[in-house]
Amino acid sequence: MKNKKFQKILDAILIPVLAILSGLVLMGVLIAITGKPVWESYGVLFSKAFGCEKASNCAIITTLERATPIMLTGLSAVVAFRSGLFSIGQEGQYLMASVVAGWLGYSIHLPNGVHQIVILLACMAVGAAYGFIPGVLKVKLGVNELLSTIVLNSIATLFIEYMVQFPMRADVSTTAHSPIIDVTAQLPTFMAGSKWGVGFVIAVIAVIAVYIYLWRTKSGYEQRMAGQSKRFALYGGVPSDKAAIRAMIISGALAGLAGAVEVMGVHRRIMTGFSTGLGFDGVTAAILGQTHPFGVFIVSILFAGLKLGAQLGLQLKLGIPRELGGTIIGFIILFVAASKFYEGNIDRIRAWFKKPDKQKAKGGGD
Amino acid sequence: MALALEMKGITKYFSSTDVQANDNVNLTVEAGEVLALVGENGAGKTTLMNILYGLIKPDSGEIIINGEEVQIGHPDDAIKHGIGMVHQHFKLVPSFTVAQNIILGMEPNKAGFLSPKEENKVVKDLADKFNLPVDPKAQIRDLPVGMQQRVEILKVLLREAKILILDEPTAVLTPQEVKELMEVVRDLAKMGYSVIFITHKLIEVMEVADRVSVMRAGKNVGSKKVSDTNIPDLARMMVGREVLLRVKKDTIQRGKPVFEAKDVSVSDVHGLAAISHVSFDVHEGEIVGLAGVSGNGQTELVEVISGMRPLDGGKVFLNDQDITQANVRDRRNAGVAHIPEDRMEVGLNLQTNLDENLIISRYNQSEFSKFGFLLSKSIHRFAETVVNSFSISAAKPGEDISMLSGGNLQKVVVGRELSGNPSFIIANQPTRGLDVGSIEFVHKTLIEERDRGAGVLLVSVELEEIMALADRILVLFRGQIQGELEAKTATEEEVGILMAGGKLSDLVSKQPESGKESK
Ligand SMILES: Nc1ncnc2c1ncn2[C@@H]1O[C@H](COP(=O)(O)OP(=O)(O)OP(=O)(O)O)[C@@H](O)[C@H]1O
Ligand SMILES: [Mg+2]
């Protein structure tokens, strides 16, 4: 029994692990072509991503901070994908919630503790509403959720830019940004000099909550069944339409939470160019993480680390453009997509793992 | 005659399911011979053929073709050595024409351009040569299943196969199509081709094959000349015990009506009338057999009764309650069970485990969920109960079902649907693709349910199944009830005439002709 479980986990992580290794090897090749020292690059990349030289300047802490919004948008994508909805609306939901967080942070004044909770809830509500739209369009009118979320993403990108440039603009002399939010609206951090804080805890709680929701609750079960087989769900009497809309609402709320955490914990305002594609990183993390909350947890940290390592390590130390980080991630995705490439070999690896098992089964006489 | 094929000591173990699918199997086929391959669900027939066709690598064993040992690692190798396979689930492109499908991958090349004319001609010549008429220009999706199968066979013949593997070719065919296929197979054998014919219907073995090999639990337990054996003998070899080919059934007093359809009309997916003005009822303690050639509205009627499809007119009642507007869940809660005709796509979700498949229509019950949370322990216990009481030995609670054989999958569906004492059971083709032992099991279970007092609507295109189980027979023809017969006095001939759209008055008969409801 235990062995089977282990086997399943092994199966699930085999492809991502192989993809990541292939991506890293390819990175070495690229660096070698540019004539930079390959081994040193790896070292720098890892130490700047996951190392910790001294407590005040700890790379892994920054990585965890950067992973937080990716984790949440990743979970958002997991909830949608598991329900058979290819929604990539995370970016839009995230941006809409960010506007609300930025605005409520300075426009209302509430005691510490209350203020934050109000903003968190408001952001989830806004994200949920922004997810509800494509959900209802899909169920009632059959509008493809991929297309509608793309459109809604563009609207949100323009909307946040408008809000920053005009109604919420704080200071006309510098680049456009909104006022700094009240201290009561900020999420506490764990240590001075870093922005790693309560937001990360929220994300970890969300990872566990999404897992429990999808696999332990009735509603999650309905969503997965409807997502895996429409005909089966219809046959069994699962209310698929309700499940789809619910999935979009939850997905939106999670992406909204990402916006709240990013504004309240990291930037403490919104500014021009706020959209850096964290929503799309979430989609990628979900796919690479086998559309599983725990997978998303690991992959988002890995992604954040790669980006950070590329930026601080490769670029600053070795003068290798940090875009290489993005390139590696791109390669990794490509390798996952081309997972057929590994399949033959995987079978061989599996057979190798299984050999002793078979002998056991035979020896045990059934 | 010369041996066309010899398989020696083929062994295959599947680690993921812990199954010894093939265990030192030997098999021979002569040139010009039809070899029937029979065996219980999960006996390893498909695995053996997949090995021969290069889809699965055996752990050990040799394949010898025309006296020479060959290595087959890929279907391309198999084709090269003259082996062709028609899978149970056809692999045609629905939007392509017959010719495009047959030629696919070996198009006659005119400087890089396709030449439909040329293609059609090649296919036409091929069809003539083998006396298998097809319309090269017809689109696959417009063709009946029997015709699609013919296309698959032609496809294999074009690739110059000398040994044809047909995996359960008759499972989805109408009786007429089966007859035609048998002739095709016999003709091919006469031309010197070898055919390996997998089937669960022993009567087909007797009709079409020269020799038969029986598999059980991964082993070849015997090969015999068809002339030296008979159906009960084969059934015993397959299952390893005596099998009732026709289950025993006592006559019992039927009770009050449990289900009633009144003037029901339904359209099919294209919006055309599939069922028009159909009325009938099913009583407690009664099996009503709905006979008919497939495609006469059975699918739509069953979907309406189960609540999966809205109806155009009429009403349906369950225990005197109007359930016309009730959704699937309400109907199920009210005691409707439904064994669908398509277990792979409709009846089961192959992407998830046994437990989650078993609760699809009951996860809302307080036994399986509380405060919105699933009670995994009691779900697991339920899975164990179902597995034990329906002896689905291959299925294990908590584990995936995607690798179960057809018969075991059907047992999962039957076990789920018949647990919890339903009052009305819709059984649509409940034994399609099952081996004789499993058929016996399903038939026995349905009769037990009837004896318990459930009403059963048995929809089947198998006349024999209807004759064996039904207390009352309705015949569906072109969306209407062509006639009703008491099973005790009905003859196969009478049902056959009604199925073909004839009237009983065409036959000298004591049965009153009736398309109406007998109250
Ligand atoms: N790819 C696979 N991986 C793991 N187990 C498999 C695989 N294919 C088949 N099996 C298992 O091997 C056994 C033999 O299966 P096979 O499909 O050959 O049976 P079959 O005789 O064709 O049955 P049926 O009459 O139901 O089609 C079954 O127990 C099945 O679960
Ligand atoms: Mg098979």
PDB file of N, CA and C and ligand atoms in Angstrom, chain B residues 45-46 88 167-168 198, ligand 2:
ATOM      1  N   LYS B  45      -6.434 -11.513 -23.551  1.00  0.00           N
ATOM      2  CA  LYS B  45      -6.524 -11.647 -25.005  1.00  0.00           C
ATOM      3  C   LYS B  45      -5.995 -10.407 -25.717  1.00  0.00           C
ATOM      4  N   THR B  46      -6.500  -9.253 -25.292  1.00  0.00           N
ATOM      5  CA  THR B  46      -6.074  -8.018 -25.945  1.00  0.00           C
ATOM      6  C   THR B  46      -4.581  -7.802 -25.734  1.00  0.00           C
ATOM      7  N   GLN B  88     -10.887  -2.697 -31.002  1.00  0.00           N
ATOM      8  CA  GLN B  88     -12.301  -2.673 -30.662  1.00  0.00           C
ATOM      9  C   GLN B  88     -12.858  -1.263 -30.802  1.00  0.00           C
ATOM     10  N   ASP B 167     -10.260  -7.512 -32.808  1.00  0.00           N
ATOM     11  CA  ASP B 167     -10.519  -7.562 -31.363  1.00  0.00           C
ATOM     12  C   ASP B 167     -11.979  -7.225 -31.089  1.00  0.00           C
ATOM     13  N   GLU B 168     -12.727  -8.192 -30.684  1.00  0.00           N
ATOM     14  CA  GLU B 168     -14.156  -8.062 -30.425  1.00  0.00           C
ATOM     15  C   GLU B 168     -14.868  -7.268 -31.518  1.00  0.00           C
ATOM     16  N   ILE B 198     -11.357 -12.297 -31.915  1.00  0.00           N
ATOM     17  CA  ILE B 198     -11.654 -12.310 -30.474  1.00  0.00           C
ATOM     18  C   ILE B 198     -13.147 -12.050 -30.284  1.00  0.00           C
TER      19      ILE B 198
HETATM   20 MG    MG C   2      -9.913  -7.076 -24.628  1.00  0.00          MG
END
